[in-house]
PDB file of C-alpha atoms in Angstrom:
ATOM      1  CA  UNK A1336      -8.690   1.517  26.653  1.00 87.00           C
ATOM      2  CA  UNK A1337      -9.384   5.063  25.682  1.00 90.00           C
ATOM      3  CA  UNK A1338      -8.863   8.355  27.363  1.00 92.00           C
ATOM      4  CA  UNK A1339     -10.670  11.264  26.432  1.00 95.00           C
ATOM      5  CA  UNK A1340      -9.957  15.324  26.716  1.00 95.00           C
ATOM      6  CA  UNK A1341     -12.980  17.514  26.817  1.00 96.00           C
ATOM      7  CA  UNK A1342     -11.263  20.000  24.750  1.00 97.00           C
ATOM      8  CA  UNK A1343     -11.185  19.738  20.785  1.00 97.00           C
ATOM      9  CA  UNK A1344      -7.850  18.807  19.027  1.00 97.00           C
ATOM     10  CA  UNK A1345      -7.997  21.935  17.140  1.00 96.00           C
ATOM     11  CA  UNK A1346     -10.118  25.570  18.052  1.00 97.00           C
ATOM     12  CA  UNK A1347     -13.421  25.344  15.893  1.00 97.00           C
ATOM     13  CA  UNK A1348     -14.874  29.225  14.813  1.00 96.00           C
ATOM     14  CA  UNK A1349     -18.196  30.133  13.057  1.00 96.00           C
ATOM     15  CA  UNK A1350     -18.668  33.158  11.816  1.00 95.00           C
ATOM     16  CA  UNK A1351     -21.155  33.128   9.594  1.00 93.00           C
ATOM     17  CA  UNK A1352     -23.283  29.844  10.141  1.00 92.00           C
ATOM     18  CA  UNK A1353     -24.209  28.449   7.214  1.00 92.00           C
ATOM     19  CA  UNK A1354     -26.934  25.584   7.147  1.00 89.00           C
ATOM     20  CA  UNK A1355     -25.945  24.333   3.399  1.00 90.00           C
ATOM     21  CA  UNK A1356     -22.330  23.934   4.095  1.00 94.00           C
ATOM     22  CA  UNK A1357     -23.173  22.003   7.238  1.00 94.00           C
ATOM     23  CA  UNK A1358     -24.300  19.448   4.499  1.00 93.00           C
ATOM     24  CA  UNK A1359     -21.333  19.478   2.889  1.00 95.00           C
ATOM     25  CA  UNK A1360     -19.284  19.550   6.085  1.00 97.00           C
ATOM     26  CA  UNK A1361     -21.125  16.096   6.526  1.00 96.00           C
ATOM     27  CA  UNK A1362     -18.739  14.447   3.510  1.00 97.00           C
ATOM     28  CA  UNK A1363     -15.913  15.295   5.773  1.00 98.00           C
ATOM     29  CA  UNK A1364     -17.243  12.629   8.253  1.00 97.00           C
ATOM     30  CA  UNK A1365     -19.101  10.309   7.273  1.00 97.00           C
ATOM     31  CA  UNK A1366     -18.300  10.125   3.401  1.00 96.00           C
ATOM     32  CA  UNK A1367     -15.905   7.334   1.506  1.00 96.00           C
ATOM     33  CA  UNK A1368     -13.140  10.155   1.929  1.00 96.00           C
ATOM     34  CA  UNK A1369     -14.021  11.104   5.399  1.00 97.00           C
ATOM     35  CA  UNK A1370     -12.862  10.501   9.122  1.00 98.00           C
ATOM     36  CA  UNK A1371     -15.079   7.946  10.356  1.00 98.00           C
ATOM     37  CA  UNK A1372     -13.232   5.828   6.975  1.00 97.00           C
ATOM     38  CA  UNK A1373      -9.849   6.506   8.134  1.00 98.00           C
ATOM     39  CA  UNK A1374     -10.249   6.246  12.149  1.00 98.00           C
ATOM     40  CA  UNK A1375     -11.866   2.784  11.594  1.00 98.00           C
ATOM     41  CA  UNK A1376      -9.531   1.840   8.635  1.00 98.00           C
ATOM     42  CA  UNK A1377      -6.194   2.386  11.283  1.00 98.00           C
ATOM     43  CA  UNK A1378      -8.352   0.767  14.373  1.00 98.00           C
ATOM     44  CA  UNK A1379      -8.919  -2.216  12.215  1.00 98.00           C
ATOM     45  CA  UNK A1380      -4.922  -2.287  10.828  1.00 98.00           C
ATOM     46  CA  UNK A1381      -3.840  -1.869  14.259  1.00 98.00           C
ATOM     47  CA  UNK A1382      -5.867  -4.850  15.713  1.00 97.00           C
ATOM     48  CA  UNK A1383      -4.583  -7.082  12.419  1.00 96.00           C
ATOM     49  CA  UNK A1384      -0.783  -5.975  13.397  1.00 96.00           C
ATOM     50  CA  UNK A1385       1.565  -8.866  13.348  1.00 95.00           C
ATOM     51  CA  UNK A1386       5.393  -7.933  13.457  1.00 94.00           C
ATOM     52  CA  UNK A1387       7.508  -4.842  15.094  1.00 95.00           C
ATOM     53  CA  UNK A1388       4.782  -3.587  17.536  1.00 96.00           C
ATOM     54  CA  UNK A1389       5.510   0.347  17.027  1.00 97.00           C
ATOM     55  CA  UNK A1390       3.412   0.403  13.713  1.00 97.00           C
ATOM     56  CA  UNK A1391       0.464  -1.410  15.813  1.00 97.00           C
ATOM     57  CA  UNK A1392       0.785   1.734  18.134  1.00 97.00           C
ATOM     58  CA  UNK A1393       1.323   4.342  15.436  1.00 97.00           C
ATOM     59  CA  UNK A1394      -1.749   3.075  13.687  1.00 98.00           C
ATOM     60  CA  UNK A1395      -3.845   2.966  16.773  1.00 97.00           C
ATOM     61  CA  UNK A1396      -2.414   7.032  17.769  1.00 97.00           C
ATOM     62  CA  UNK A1397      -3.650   7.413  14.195  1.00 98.00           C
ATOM     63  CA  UNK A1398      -6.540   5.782  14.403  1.00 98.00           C
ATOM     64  CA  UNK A1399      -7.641   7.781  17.676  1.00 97.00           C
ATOM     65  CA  UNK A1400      -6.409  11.179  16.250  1.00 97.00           C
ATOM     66  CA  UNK A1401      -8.778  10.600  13.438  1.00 98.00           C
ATOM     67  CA  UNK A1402     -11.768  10.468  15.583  1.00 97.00           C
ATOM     68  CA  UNK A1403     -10.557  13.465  17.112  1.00 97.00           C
ATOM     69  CA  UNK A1404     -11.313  14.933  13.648  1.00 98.00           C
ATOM     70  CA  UNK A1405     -14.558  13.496  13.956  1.00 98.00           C
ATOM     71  CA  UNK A1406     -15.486  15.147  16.876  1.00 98.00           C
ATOM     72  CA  UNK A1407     -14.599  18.909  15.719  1.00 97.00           C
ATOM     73  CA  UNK A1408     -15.699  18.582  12.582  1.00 98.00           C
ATOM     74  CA  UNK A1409     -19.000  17.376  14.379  1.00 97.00           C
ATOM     75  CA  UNK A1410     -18.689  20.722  16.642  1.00 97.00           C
ATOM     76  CA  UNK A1411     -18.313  22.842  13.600  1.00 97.00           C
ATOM     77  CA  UNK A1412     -21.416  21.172  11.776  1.00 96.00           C
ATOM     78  CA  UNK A1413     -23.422  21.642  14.893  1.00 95.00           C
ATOM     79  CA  UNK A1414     -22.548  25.531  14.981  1.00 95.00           C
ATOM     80  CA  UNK A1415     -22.833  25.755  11.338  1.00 93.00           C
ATOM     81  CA  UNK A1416     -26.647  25.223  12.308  1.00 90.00           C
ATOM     82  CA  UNK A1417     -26.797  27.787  14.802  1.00 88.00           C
ATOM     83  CA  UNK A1418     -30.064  29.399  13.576  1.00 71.00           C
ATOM     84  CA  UNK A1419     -31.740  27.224  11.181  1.00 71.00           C
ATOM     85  CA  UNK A1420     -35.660  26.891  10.457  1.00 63.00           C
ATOM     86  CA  UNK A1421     -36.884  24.669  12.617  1.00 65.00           C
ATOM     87  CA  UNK A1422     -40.875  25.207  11.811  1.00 60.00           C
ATOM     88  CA  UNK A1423     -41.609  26.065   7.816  1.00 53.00           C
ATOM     89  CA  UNK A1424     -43.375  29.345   9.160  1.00 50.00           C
ATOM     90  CA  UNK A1425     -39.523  30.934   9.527  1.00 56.00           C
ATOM     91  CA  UNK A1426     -38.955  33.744   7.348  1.00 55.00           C
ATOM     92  CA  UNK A1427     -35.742  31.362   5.867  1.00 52.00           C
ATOM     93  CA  UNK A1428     -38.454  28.506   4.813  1.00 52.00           C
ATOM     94  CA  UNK A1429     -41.615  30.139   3.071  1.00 58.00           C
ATOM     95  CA  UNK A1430     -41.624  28.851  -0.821  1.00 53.00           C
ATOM     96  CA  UNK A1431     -40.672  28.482  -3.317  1.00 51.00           C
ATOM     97  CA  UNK A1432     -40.388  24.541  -2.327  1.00 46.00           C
ATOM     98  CA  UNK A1433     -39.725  25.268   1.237  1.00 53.00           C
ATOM     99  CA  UNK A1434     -36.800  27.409  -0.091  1.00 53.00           C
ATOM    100  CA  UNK A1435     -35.286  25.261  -2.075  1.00 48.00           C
ATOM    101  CA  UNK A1436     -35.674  22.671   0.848  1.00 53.00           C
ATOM    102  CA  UNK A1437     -34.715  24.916   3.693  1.00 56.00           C
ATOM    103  CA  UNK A1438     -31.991  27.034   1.811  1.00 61.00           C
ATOM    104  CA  UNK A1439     -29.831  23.955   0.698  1.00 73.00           C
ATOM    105  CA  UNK A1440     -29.760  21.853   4.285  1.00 79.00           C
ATOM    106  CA  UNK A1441     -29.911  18.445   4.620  1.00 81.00           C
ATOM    107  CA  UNK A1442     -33.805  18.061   5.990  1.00 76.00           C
ATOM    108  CA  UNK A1443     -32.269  15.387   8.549  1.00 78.00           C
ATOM    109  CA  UNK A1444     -30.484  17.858  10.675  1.00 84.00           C
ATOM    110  CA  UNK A1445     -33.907  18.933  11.674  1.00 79.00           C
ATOM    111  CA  UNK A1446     -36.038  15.706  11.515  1.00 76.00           C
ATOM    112  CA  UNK A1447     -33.361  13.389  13.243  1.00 79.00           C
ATOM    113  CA  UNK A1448     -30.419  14.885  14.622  1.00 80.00           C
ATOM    114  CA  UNK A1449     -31.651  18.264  16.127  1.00 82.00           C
ATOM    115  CA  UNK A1450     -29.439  20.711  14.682  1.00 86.00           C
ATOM    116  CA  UNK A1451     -26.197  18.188  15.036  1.00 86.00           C
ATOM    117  CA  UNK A1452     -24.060  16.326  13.237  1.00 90.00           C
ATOM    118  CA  UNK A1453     -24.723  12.323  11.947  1.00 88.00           C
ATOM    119  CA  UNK A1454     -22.780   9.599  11.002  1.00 92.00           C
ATOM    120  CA  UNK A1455     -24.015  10.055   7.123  1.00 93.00           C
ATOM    121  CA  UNK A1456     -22.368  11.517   4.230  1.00 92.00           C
ATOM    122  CA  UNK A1457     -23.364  14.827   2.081  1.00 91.00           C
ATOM    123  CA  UNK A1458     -26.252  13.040   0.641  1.00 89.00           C
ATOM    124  CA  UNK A1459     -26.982  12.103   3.945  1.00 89.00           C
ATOM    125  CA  UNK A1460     -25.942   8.422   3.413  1.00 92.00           C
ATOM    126  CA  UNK A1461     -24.699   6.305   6.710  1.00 92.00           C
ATOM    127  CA  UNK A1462     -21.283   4.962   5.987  1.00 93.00           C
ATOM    128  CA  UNK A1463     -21.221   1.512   6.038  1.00 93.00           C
ATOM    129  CA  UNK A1464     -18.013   0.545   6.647  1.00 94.00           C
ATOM    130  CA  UNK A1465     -17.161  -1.014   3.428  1.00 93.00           C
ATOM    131  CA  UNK A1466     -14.333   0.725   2.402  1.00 93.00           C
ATOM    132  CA  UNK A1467     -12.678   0.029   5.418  1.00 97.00           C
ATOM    133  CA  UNK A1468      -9.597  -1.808   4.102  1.00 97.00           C
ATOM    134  CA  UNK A1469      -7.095  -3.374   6.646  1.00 97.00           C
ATOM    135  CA  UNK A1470      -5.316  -6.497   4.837  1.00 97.00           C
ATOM    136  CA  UNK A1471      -2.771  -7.866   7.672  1.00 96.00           C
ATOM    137  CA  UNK A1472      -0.267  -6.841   5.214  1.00 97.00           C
ATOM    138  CA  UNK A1473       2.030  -3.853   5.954  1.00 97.00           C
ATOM    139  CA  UNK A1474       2.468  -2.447   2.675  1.00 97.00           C
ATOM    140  CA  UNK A1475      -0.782  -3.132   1.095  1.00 97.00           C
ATOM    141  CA  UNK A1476      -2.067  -1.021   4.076  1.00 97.00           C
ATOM    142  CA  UNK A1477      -0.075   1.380   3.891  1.00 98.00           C
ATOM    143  CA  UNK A1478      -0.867   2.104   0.096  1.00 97.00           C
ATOM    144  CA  UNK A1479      -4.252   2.165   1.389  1.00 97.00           C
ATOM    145  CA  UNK A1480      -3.907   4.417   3.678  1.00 98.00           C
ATOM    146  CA  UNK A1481      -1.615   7.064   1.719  1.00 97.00           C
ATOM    147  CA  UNK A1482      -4.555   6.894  -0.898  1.00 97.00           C
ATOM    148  CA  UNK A1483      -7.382   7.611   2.021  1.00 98.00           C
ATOM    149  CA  UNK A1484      -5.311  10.731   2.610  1.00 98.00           C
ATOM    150  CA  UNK A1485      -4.961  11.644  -0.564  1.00 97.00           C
ATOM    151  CA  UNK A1486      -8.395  11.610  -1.104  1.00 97.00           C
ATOM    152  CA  UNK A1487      -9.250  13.517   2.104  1.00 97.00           C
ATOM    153  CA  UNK A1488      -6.744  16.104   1.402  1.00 97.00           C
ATOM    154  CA  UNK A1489      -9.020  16.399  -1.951  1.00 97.00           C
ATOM    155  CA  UNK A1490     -12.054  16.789  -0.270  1.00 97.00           C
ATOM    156  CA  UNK A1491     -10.459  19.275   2.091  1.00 97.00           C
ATOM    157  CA  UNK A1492      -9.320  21.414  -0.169  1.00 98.00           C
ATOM    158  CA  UNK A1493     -12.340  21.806  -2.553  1.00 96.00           C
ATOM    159  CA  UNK A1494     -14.438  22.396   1.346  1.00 97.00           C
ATOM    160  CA  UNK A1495     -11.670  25.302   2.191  1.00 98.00           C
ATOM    161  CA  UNK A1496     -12.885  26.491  -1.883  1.00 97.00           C
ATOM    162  CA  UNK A1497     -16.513  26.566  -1.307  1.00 96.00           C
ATOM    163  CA  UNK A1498     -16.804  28.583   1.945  1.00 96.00           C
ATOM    164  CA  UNK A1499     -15.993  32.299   2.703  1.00 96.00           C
ATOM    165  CA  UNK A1500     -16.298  32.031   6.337  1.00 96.00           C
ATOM    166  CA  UNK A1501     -12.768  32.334   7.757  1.00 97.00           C
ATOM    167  CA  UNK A1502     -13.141  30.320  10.809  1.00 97.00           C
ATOM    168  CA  UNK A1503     -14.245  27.263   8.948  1.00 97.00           C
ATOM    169  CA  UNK A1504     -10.960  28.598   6.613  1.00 98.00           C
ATOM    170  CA  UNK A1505      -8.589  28.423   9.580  1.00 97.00           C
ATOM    171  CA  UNK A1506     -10.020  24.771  10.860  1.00 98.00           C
ATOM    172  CA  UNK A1507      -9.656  23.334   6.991  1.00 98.00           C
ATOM    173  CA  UNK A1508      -6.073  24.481   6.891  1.00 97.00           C
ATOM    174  CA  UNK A1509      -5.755  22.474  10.047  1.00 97.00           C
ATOM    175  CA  UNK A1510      -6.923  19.045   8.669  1.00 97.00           C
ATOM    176  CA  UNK A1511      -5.240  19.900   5.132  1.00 97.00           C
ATOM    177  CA  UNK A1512      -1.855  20.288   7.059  1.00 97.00           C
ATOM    178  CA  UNK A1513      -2.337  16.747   9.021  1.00 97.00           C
ATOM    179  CA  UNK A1514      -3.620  15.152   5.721  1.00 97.00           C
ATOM    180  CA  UNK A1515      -0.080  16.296   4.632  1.00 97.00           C
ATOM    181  CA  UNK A1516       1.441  14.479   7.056  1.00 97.00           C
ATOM    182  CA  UNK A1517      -0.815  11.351   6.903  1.00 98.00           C
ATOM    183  CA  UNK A1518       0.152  10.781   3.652  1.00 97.00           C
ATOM    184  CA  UNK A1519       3.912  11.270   4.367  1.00 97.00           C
ATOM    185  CA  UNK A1520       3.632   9.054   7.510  1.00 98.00           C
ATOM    186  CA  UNK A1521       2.604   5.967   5.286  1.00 98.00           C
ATOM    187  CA  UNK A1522       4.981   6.446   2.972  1.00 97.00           C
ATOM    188  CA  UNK A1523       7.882   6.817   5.196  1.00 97.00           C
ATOM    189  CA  UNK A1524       6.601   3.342   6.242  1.00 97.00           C
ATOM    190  CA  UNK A1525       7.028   2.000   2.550  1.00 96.00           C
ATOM    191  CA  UNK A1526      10.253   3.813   2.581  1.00 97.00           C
ATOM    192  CA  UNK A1527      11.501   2.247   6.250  1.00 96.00           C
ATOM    193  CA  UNK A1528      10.437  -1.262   4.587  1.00 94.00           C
ATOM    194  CA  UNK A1529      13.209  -0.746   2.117  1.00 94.00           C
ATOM    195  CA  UNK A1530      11.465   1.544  -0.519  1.00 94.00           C
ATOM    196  CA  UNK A1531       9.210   0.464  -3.402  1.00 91.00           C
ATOM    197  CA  UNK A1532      12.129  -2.220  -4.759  1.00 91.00           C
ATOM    198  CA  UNK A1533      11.553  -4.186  -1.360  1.00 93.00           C
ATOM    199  CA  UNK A1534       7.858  -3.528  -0.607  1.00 93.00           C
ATOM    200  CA  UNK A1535       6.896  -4.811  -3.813  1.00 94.00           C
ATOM    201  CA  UNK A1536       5.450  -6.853  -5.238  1.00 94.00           C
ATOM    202  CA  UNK A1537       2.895  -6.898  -2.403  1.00 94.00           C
ATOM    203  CA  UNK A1538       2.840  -9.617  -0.642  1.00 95.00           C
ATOM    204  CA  UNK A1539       6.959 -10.255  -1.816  1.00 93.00           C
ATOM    205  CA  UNK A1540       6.590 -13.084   0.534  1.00 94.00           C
ATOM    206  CA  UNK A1541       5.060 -15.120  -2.577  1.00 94.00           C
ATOM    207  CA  UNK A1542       7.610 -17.896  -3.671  1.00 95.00           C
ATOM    208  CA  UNK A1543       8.519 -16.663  -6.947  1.00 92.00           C
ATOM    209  CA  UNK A1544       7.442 -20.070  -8.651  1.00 96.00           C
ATOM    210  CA  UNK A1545       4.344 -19.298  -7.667  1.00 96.00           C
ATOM    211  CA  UNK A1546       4.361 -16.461 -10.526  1.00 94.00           C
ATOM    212  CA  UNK A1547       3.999 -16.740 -14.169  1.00 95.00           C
ATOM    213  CA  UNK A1548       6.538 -14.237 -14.067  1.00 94.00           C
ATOM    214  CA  UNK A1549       6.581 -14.051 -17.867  1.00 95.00           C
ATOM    215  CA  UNK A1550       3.788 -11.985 -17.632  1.00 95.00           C
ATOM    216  CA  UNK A1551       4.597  -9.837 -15.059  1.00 96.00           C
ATOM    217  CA  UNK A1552       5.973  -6.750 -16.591  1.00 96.00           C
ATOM    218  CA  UNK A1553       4.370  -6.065 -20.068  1.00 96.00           C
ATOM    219  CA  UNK A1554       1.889  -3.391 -20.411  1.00 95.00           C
ATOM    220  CA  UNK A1555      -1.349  -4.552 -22.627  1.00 96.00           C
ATOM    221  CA  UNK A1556      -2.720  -2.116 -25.276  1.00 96.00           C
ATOM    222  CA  UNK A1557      -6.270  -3.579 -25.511  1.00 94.00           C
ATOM    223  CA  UNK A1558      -7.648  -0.676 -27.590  1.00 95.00           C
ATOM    224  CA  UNK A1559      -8.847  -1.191 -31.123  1.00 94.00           C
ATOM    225  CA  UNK A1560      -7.820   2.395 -32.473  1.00 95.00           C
ATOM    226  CA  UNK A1561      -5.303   4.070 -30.401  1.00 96.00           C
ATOM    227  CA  UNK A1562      -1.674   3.816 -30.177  1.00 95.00           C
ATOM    228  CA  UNK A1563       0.185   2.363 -26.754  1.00 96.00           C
ATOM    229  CA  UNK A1564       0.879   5.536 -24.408  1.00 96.00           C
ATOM    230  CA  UNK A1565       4.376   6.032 -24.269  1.00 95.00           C
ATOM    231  CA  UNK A1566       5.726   5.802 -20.009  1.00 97.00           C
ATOM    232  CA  UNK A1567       7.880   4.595 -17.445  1.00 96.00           C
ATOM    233  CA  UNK A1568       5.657   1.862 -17.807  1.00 96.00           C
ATOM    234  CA  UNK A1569       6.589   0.692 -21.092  1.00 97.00           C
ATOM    235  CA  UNK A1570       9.743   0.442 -20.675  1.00 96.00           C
ATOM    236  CA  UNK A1571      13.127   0.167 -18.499  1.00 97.00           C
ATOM    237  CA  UNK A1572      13.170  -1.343 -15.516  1.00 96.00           C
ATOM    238  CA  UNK A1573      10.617  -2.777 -13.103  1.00 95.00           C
ATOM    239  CA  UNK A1574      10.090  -0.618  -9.553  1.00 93.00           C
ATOM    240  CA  UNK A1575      10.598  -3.256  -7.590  1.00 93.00           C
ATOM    241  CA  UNK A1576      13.865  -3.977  -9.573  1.00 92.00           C
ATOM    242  CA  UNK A1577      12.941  -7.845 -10.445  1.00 93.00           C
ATOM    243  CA  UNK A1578      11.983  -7.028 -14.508  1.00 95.00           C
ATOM    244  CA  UNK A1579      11.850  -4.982 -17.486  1.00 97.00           C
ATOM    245  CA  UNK A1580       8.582  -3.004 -18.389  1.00 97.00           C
ATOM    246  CA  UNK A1581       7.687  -3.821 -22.139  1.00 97.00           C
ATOM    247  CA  UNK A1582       4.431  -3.528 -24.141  1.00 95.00           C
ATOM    248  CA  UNK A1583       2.205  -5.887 -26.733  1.00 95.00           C
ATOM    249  CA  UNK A1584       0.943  -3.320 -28.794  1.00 95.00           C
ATOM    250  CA  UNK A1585      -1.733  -6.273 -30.529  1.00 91.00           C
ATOM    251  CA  UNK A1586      -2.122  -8.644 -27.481  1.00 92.00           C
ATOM    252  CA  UNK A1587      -3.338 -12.385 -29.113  1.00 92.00           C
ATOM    253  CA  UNK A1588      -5.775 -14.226 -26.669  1.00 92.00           C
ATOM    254  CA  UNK A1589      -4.619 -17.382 -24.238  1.00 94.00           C
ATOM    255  CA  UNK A1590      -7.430 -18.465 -23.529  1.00 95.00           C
ATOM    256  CA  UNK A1591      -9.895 -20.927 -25.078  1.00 94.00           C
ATOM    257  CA  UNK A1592     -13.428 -19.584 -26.182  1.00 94.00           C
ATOM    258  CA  UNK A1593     -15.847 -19.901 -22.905  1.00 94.00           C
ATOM    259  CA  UNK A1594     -18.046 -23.420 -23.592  1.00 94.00           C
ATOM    260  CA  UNK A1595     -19.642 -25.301 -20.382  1.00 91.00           C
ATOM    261  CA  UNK A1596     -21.338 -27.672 -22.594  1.00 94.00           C
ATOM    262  CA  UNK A1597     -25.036 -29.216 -21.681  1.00 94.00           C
ATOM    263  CA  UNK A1598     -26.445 -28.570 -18.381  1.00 94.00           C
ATOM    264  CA  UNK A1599     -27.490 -31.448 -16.344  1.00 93.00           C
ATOM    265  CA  UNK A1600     -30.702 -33.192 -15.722  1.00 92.00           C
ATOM    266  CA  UNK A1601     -33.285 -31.674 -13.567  1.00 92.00           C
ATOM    267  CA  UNK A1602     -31.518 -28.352 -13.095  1.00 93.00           C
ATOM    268  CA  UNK A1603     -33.899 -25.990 -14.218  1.00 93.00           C
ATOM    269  CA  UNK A1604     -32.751 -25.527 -17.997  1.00 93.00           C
ATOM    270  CA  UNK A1605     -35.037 -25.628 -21.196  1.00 92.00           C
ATOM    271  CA  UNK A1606     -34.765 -29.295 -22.588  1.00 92.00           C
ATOM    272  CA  UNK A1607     -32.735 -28.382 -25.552  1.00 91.00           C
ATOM    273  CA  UNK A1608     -29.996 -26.224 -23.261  1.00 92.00           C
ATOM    274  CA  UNK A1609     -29.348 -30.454 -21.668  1.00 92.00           C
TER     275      UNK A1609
END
C-alpha cells in the first residue's frame, strides 16, 4: 500500500522556462540513468528480499522516495514549458525548419503530452525497463545500485552545467545531495555485510570446489603491442582476502580450436557442409 502527499518532496522554481532543457530534463526520468530506473530497480529488490527484513523496507522507502523524484522533476518539466509554440504561426516557430524544430524541444511535448512530462528519455525514448537489475542477492544489488547513483549523480551534475536558471540550480543541488547519499547508503550495506573481504566474491555462498580457483586472481594482458598496466590489480593481495593478484603478460590458449564437424541429414546445410 502507498500513501501519497500532495506536496512535492522538494520546492520546484522556474524562472526562466526553457522548452529545450525540458528535453533534457526528460533524461532525468525516464533515461538508463534516471528515476523511473532506480524507483523500479529498489521496488523490484525489495519484493526479491529474503533475509533481515530492514533492507526489504529500506529498499522499498528508497524505492518510493525515488518516484518522489519522478514526480518533481515531472513538475519542473511541465513549467519548463510554460509558454511554448503550440501552432507553427508563433513568433518562436516561423523557419528556418520550424526553428530548428521549435527552438530545440522535443516535438512530443506538444503532439502527445500537452506541454507535460512522459515516461521517455532525452531522445524521447520510453524506458523499457531493461536495466532494471534486482538479483535476490544482497551484494550484487547493492553494487548495482551504488553504480545507478553514480551514474545519476553524473547526469545531475552535467544538467546543473547546462542551465543558467537558478531555480532549476537550487532543485539539481537537491537530487545531487540525495544521489550523495544513495550511493553511501549502498555501500554502508556492503560495509554492514562485513566489507568487500566478506561480500565477495558475489555470491560467497559458492562451495569453493565449485571454483577453478587457479584462475581466479591473475590479470590477462590480451594485447598484441602494449605492456601489462601496472595496479593493485597485478599484484598483492586479493580484496576479498582469499588470493594473490598476479598477471600473464603472454596468456597461451586452453582451449581446443572450435570444430562441430558435419552437420546432420536433412538440416538445411549444402551437401558438402554433411
Amino acid at each position: 500500500m502507498f500513501h501519497h502527499s500532495s506536496k512535492l518532496q522538494y520546492q520546484v522554481r522556474v524562472d526562466k522556462p526553457s522548452p529545450a532543457f525540458a528535453k533534457y530534463l526528460q533524461q532525468a526520468i525516464g533515461g538508463v540513468e534516471g528515476e523511473i530506473r532506480v524507483a523500479m530497480q529498489y521496488f523490484f529488490q525489495a519484493m526479491g528480499a529474503r533475509g533481515d527484513s530492514k533492507y526489504r523496507d529500506m529498499l522499498m522507502m528508497t524505492a518510493t522516495e525515488e518516484l518522489s523524484h519522478i514526480e518533481f522533476l515531472g513538475h519542473a518539466v511541465a513549467l519548463n514549458l510554460e509558454g511554448a509554440p503550440v501552432e507553427v504561426q508563433d513568433e518562436a516557430a516561423k523557419d528556418p525548419v520550424v526553428h530548428a524544430i521549435l527552438g530545440g524541444m522535443n516535438p512530443r511535448h506538444i503532439l502527445s503530452s500537452g506541454l507535460s512530462a512522459m515516461p521517455v528519455n532525452a531522445n524521447g525514448v520510453p524506458f523499457d525497463m531493461s536495466h532494471v537489475y534486482a538479483t535476490g542477492n544482497l551484494a550484487a544489488d547493492m553494487m548495482a545500485n551504488a553504480t545507478a547513483e553514480s551514474g545519476g549523480r553524473v547526469l545531475a551534475s552535467r544538467l546543473y552545467n547546462m542551465t543558467d536558471d537558478a531555480g532549476m540550480k537550487d532543485m539539481l543541488s537537491f537530487l545531487i545531495a540525495r544521489d550523495t547519499m544513495h550511493q553511501q547508503q549502498w555501500l554502508a550495506v556492503i560495509e554492514e555485510l562485513g566489507g568487500w573481504e566478506k561480500a565477495l566474491p558475489i555470491p560467497n555462498s559458492t562451495p569453493e570446489e565449485h571454483e577453478a580457483t587457479e584462475h581466479s586472481y591473475y590479470f590477462l594482458n590480451t594485447s598484441l603491442d602494449e605492456p601489462t598496466p601496472e595496479g593493485r590489480w597485478t599484484s598483492g593481495p586479493s580484496l576479498d582476502g582469499r588470493g594473490t593478484f598476479s598477471r600473464k603478460d603472454k596468456p597461451e590458449p586452453l582451449g581446443q580450436k572450435p570444430d562441430l564437424g558435419k552437420s546432420k541429414p536433412k538440416s538445411g546445410t549444402q551437401t558438402d557442409q554433411q
